[in-house]
PDB file of N, CA and C in Angstrom:
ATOM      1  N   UNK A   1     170.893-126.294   0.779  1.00 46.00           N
ATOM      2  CA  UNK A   1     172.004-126.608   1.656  1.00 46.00           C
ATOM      3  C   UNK A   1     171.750-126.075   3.058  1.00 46.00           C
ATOM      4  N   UNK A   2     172.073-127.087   3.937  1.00 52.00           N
ATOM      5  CA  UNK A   2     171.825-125.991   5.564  1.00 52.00           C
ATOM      6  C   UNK A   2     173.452-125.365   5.944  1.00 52.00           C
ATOM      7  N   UNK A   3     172.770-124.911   6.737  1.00 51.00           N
ATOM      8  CA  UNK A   3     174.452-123.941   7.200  1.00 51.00           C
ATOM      9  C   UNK A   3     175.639-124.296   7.918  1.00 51.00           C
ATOM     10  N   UNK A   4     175.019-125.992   8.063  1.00 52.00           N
ATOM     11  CA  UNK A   4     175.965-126.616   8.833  1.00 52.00           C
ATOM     12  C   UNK A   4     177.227-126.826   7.755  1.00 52.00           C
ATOM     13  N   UNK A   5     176.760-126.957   6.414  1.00 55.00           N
ATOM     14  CA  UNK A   5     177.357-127.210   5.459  1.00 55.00           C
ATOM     15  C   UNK A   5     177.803-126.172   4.809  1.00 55.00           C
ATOM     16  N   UNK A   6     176.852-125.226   4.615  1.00 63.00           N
ATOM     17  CA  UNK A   6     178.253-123.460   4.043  1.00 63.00           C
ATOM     18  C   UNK A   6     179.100-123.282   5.380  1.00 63.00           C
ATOM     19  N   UNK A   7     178.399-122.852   6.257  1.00 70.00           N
ATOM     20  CA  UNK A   7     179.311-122.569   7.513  1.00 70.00           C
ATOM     21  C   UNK A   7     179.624-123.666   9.093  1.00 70.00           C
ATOM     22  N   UNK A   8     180.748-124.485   8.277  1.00 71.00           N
ATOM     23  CA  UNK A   8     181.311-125.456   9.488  1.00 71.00           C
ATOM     24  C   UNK A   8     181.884-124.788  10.719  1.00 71.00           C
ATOM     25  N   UNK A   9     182.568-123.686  10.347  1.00 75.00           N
ATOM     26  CA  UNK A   9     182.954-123.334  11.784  1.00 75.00           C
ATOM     27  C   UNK A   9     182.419-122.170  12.367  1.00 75.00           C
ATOM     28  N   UNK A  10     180.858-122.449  12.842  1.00 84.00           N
ATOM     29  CA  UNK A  10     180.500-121.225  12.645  1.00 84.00           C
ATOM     30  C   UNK A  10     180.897-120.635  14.023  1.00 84.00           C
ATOM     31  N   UNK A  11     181.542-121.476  15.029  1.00 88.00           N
ATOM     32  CA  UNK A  11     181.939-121.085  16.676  1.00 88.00           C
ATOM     33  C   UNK A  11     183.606-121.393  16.945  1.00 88.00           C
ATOM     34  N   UNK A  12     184.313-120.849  17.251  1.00 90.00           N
ATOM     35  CA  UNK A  12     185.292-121.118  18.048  1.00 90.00           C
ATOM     36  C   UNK A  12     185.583-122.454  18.429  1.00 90.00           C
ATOM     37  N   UNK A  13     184.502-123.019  19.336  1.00 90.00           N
ATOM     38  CA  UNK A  13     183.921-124.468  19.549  1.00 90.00           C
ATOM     39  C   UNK A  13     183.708-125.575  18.653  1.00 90.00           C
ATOM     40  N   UNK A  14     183.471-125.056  17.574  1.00 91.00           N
ATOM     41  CA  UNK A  14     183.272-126.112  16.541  1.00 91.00           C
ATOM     42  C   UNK A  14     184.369-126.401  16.173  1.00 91.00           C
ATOM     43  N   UNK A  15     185.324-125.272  15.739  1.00 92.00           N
ATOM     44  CA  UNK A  15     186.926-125.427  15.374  1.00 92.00           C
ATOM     45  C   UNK A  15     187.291-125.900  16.476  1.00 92.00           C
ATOM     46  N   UNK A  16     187.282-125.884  17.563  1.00 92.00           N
ATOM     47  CA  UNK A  16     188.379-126.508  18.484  1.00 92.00           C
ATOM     48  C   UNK A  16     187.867-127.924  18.358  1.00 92.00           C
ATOM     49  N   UNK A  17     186.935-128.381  17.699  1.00 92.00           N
ATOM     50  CA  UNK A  17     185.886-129.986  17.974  1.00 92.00           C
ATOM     51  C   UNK A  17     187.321-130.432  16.521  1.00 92.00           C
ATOM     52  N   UNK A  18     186.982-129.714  15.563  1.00 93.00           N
ATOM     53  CA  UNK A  18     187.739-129.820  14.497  1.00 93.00           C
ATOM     54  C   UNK A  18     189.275-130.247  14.464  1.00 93.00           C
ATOM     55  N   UNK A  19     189.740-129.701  15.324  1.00 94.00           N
ATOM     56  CA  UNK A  19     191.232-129.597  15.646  1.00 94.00           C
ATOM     57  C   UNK A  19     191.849-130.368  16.125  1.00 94.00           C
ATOM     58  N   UNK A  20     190.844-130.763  17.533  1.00 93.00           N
ATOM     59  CA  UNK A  20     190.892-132.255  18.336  1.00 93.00           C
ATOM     60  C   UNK A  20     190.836-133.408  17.218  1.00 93.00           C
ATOM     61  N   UNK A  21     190.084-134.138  16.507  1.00 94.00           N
ATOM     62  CA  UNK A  21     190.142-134.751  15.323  1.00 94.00           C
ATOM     63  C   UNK A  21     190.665-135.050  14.850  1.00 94.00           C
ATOM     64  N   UNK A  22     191.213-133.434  14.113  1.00 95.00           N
ATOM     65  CA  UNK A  22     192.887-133.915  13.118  1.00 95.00           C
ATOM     66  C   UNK A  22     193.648-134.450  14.209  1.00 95.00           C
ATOM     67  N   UNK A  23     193.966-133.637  15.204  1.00 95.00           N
ATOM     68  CA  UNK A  23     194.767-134.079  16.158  1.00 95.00           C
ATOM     69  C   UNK A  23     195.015-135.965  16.450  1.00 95.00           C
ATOM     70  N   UNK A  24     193.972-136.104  16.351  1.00 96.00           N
ATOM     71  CA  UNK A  24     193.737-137.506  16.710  1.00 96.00           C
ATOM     72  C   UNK A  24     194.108-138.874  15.380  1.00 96.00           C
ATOM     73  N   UNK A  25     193.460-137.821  14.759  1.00 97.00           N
ATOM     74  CA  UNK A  25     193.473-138.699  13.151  1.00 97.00           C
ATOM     75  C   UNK A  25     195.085-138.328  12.685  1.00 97.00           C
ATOM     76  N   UNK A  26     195.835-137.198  12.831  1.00 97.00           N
ATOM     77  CA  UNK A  26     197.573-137.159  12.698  1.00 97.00           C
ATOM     78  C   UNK A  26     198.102-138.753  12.938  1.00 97.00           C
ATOM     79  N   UNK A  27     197.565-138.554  14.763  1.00 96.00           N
ATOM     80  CA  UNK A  27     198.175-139.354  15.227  1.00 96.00           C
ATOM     81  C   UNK A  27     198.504-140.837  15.196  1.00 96.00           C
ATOM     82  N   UNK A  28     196.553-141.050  14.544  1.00 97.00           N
ATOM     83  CA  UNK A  28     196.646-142.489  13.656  1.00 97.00           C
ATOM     84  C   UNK A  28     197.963-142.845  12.395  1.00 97.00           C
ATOM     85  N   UNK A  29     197.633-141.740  11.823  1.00 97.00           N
ATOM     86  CA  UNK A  29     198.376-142.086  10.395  1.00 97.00           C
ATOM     87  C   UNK A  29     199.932-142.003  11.140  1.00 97.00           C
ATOM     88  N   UNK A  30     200.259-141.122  11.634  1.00 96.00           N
ATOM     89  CA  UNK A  30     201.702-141.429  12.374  1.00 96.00           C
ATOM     90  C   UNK A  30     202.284-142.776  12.958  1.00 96.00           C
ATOM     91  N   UNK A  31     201.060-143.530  13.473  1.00 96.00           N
ATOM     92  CA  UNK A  31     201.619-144.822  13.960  1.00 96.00           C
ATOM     93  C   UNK A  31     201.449-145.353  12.869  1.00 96.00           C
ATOM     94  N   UNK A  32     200.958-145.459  11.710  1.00 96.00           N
ATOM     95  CA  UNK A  32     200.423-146.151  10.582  1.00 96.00           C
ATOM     96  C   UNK A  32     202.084-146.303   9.626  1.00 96.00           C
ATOM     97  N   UNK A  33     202.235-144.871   9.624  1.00 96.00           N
ATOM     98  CA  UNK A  33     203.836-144.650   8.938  1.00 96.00           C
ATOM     99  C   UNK A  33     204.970-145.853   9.654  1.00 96.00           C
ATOM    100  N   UNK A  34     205.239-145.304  11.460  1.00 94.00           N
ATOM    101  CA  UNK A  34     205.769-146.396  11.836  1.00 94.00           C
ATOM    102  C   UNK A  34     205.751-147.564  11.808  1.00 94.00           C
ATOM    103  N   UNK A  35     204.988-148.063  11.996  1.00 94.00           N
ATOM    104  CA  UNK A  35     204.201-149.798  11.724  1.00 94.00           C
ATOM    105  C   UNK A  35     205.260-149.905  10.294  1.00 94.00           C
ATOM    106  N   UNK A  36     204.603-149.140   9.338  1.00 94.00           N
ATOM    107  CA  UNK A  36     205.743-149.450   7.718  1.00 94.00           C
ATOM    108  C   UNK A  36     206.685-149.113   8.051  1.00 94.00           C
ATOM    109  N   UNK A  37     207.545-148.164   8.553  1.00 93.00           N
ATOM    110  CA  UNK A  37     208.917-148.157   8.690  1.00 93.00           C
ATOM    111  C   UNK A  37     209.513-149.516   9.233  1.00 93.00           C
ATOM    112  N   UNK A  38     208.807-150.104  10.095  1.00 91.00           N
ATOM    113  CA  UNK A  38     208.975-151.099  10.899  1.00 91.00           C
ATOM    114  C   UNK A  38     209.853-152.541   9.678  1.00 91.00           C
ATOM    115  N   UNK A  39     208.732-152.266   8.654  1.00 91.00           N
ATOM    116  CA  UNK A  39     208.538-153.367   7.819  1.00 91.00           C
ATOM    117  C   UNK A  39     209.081-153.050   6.239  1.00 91.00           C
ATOM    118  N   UNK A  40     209.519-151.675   6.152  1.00 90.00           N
ATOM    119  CA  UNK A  40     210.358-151.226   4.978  1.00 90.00           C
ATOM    120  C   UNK A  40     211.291-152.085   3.944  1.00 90.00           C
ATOM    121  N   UNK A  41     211.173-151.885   2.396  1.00 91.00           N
ATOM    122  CA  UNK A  41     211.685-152.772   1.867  1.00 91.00           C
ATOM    123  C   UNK A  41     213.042-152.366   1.332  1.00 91.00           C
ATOM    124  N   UNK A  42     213.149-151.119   1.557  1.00 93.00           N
ATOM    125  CA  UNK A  42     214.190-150.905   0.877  1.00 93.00           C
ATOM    126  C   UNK A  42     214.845-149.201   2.017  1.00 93.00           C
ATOM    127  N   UNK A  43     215.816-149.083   1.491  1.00 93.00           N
ATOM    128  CA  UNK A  43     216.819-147.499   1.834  1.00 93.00           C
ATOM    129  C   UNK A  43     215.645-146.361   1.735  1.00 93.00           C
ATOM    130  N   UNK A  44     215.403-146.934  -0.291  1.00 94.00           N
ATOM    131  CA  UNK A  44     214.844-145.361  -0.490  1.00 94.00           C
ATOM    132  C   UNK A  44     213.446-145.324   0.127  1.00 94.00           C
ATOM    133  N   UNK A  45     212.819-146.435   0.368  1.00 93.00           N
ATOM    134  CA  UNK A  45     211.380-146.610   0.840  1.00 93.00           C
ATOM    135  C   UNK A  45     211.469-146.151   2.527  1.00 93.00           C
ATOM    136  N   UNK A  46     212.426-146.323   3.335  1.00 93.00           N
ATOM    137  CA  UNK A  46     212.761-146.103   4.632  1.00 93.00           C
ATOM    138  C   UNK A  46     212.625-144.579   4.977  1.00 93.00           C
ATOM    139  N   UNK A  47     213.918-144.072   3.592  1.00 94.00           N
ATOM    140  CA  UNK A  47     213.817-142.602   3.682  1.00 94.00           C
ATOM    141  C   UNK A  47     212.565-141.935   3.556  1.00 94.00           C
ATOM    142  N   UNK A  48     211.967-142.392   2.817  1.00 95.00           N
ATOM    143  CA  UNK A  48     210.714-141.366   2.374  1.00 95.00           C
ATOM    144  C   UNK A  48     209.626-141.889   3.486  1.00 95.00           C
ATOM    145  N   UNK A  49     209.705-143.415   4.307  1.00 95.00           N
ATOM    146  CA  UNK A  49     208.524-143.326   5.401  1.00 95.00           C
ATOM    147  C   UNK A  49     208.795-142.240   6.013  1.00 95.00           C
ATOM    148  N   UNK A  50     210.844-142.019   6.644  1.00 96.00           N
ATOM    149  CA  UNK A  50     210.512-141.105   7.697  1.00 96.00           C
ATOM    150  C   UNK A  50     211.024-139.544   7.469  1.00 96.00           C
ATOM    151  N   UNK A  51     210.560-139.157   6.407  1.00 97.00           N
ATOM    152  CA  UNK A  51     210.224-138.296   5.536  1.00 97.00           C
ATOM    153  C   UNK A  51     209.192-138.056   5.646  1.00 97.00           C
ATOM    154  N   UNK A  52     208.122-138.822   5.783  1.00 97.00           N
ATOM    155  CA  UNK A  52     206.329-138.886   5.654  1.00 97.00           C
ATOM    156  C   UNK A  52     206.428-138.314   7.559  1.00 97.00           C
ATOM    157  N   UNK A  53     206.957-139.043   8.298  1.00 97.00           N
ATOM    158  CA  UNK A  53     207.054-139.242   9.639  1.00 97.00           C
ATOM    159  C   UNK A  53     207.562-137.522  10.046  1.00 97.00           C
ATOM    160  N   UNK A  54     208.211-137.075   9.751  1.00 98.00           N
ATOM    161  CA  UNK A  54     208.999-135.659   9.985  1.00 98.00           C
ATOM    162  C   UNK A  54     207.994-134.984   9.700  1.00 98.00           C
ATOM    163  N   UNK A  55     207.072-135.084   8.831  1.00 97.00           N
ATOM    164  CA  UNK A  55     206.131-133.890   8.453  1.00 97.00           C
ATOM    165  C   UNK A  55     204.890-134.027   9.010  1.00 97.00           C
ATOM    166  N   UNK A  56     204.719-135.483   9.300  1.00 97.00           N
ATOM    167  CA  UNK A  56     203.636-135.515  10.477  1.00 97.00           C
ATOM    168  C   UNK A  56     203.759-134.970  11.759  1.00 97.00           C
ATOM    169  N   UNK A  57     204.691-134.919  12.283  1.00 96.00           N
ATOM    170  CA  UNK A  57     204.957-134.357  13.176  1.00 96.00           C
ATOM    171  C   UNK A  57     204.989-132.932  13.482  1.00 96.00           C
ATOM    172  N   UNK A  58     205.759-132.472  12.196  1.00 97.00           N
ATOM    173  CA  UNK A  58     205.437-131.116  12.079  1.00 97.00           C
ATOM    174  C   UNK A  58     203.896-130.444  11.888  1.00 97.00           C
ATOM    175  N   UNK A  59     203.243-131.349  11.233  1.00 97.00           N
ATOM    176  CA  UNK A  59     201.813-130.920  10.924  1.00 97.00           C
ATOM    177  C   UNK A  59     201.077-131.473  12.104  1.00 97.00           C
ATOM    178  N   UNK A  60     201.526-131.823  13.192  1.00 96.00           N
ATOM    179  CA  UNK A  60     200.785-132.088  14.274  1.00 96.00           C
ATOM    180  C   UNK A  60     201.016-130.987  15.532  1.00 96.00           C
ATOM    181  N   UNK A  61     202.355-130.547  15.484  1.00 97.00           N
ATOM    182  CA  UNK A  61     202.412-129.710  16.130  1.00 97.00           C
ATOM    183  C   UNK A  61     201.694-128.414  15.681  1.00 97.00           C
ATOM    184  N   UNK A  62     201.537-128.122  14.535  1.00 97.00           N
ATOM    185  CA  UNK A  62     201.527-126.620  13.681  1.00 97.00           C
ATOM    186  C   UNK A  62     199.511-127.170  14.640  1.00 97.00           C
ATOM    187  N   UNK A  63     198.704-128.175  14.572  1.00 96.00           N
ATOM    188  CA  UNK A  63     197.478-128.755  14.985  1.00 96.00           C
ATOM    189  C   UNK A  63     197.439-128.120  16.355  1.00 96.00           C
ATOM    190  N   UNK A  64     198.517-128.477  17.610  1.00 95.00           N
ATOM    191  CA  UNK A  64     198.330-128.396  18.544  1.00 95.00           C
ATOM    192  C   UNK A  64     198.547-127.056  18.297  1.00 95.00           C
ATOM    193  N   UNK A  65     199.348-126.477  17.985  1.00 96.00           N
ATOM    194  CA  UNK A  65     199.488-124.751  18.215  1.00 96.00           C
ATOM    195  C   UNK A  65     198.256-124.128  17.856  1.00 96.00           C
ATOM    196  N   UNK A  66     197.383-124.531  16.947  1.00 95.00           N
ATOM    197  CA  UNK A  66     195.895-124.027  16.157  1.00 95.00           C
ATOM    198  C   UNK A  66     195.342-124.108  17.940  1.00 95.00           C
ATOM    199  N   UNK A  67     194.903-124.930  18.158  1.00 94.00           N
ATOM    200  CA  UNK A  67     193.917-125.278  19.313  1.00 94.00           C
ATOM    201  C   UNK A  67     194.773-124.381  20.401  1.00 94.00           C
ATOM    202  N   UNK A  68     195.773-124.066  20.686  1.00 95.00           N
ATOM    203  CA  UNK A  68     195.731-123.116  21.867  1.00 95.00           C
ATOM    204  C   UNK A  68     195.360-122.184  21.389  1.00 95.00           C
ATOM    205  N   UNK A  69     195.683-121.294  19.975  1.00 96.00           N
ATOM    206  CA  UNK A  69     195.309-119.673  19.748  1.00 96.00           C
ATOM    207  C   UNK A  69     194.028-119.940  19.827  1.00 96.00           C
ATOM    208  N   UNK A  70     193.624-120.868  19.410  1.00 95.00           N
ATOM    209  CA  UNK A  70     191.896-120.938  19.354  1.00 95.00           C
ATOM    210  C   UNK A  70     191.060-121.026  20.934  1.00 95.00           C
ATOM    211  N   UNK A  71     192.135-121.430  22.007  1.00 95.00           N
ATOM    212  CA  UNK A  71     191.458-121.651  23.330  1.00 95.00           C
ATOM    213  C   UNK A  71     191.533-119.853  24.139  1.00 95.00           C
ATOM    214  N   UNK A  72     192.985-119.563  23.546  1.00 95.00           N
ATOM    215  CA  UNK A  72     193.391-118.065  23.818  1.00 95.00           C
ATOM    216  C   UNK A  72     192.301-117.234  23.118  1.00 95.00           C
ATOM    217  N   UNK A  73     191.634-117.288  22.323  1.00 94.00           N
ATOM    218  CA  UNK A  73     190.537-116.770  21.289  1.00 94.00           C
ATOM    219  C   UNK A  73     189.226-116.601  22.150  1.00 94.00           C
ATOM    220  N   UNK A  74     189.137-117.812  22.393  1.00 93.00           N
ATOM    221  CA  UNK A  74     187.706-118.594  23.371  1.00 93.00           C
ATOM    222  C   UNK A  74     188.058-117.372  24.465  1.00 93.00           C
ATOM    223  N   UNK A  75     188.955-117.578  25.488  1.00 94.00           N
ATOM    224  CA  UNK A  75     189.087-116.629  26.639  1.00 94.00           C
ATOM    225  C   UNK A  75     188.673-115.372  26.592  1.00 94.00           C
ATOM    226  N   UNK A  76     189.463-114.807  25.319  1.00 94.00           N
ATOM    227  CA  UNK A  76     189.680-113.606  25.270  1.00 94.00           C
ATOM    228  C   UNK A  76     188.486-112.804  24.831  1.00 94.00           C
ATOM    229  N   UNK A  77     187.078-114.061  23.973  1.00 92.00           N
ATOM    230  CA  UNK A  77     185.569-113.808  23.507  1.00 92.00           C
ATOM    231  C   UNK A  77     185.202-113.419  24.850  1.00 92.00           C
ATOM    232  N   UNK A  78     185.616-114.902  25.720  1.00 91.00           N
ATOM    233  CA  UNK A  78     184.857-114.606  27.819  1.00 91.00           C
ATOM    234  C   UNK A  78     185.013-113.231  27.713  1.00 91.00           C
ATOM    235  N   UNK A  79     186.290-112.531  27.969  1.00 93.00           N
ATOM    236  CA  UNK A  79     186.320-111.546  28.880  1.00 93.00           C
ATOM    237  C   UNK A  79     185.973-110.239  28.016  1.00 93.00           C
ATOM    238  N   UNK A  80     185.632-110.434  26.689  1.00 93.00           N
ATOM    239  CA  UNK A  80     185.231-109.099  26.029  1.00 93.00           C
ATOM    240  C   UNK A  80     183.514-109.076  26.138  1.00 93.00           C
ATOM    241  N   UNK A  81     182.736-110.020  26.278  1.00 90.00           N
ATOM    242  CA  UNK A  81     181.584-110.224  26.380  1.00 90.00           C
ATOM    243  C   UNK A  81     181.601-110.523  27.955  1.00 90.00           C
ATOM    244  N   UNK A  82     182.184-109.987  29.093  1.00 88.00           N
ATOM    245  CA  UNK A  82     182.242-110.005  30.791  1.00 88.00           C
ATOM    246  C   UNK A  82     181.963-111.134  31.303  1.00 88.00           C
ATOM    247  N   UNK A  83     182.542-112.901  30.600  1.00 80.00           N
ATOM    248  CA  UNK A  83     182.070-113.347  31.023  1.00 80.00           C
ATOM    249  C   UNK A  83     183.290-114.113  31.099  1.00 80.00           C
ATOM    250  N   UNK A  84     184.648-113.685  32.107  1.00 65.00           N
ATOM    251  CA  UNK A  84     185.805-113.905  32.610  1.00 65.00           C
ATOM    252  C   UNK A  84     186.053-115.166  33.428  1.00 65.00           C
ATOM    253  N   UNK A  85     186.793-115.986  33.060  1.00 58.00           N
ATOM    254  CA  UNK A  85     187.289-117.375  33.034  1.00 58.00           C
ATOM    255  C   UNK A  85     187.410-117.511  34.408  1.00 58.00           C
TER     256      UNK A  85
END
């Protein structure tokens, strides 16, 4: 096995590559949900798209909050290794 594969995040950088991604890929499946809400067959099927929709959202934000501690992380590597933003 190479180490790209035991160790994916082996940088700060790699996770923030990571994060961007989900970020992106959330955002697909979020319009994906809408599109079906759009086209819903029923009450209970409506409820549970935007049911699906509420937690995407939430799990997109909880995404964006990852990538700032992780940019606050990045900085805070700069200035402990003197190499200040």
């Amino acid at each position: 096995m190479t180490d790209e594969v035991i160790r994916p995040f082996e940088s700060i950088e790699s996770a923030q590559e990571f994060m961007a991604l989900l970020e992106e890929t959330i955002g697909e499946a979020a319009a994906e949900l809408e599109q079906m809400l759009g086209s819903a067959e029923g009450e209970r099927q409506a409820e549970a798209l935007n049911l699906a929709l509420y937690k995407m959202k939430q799990l997109s934000a909880h995404a964006h909050k990852s990538r700032r501690i992780l940019n606050d992380l990045r900085l805070i590597r700069g200035v402990l290794l003197g190499r200040e933003p």
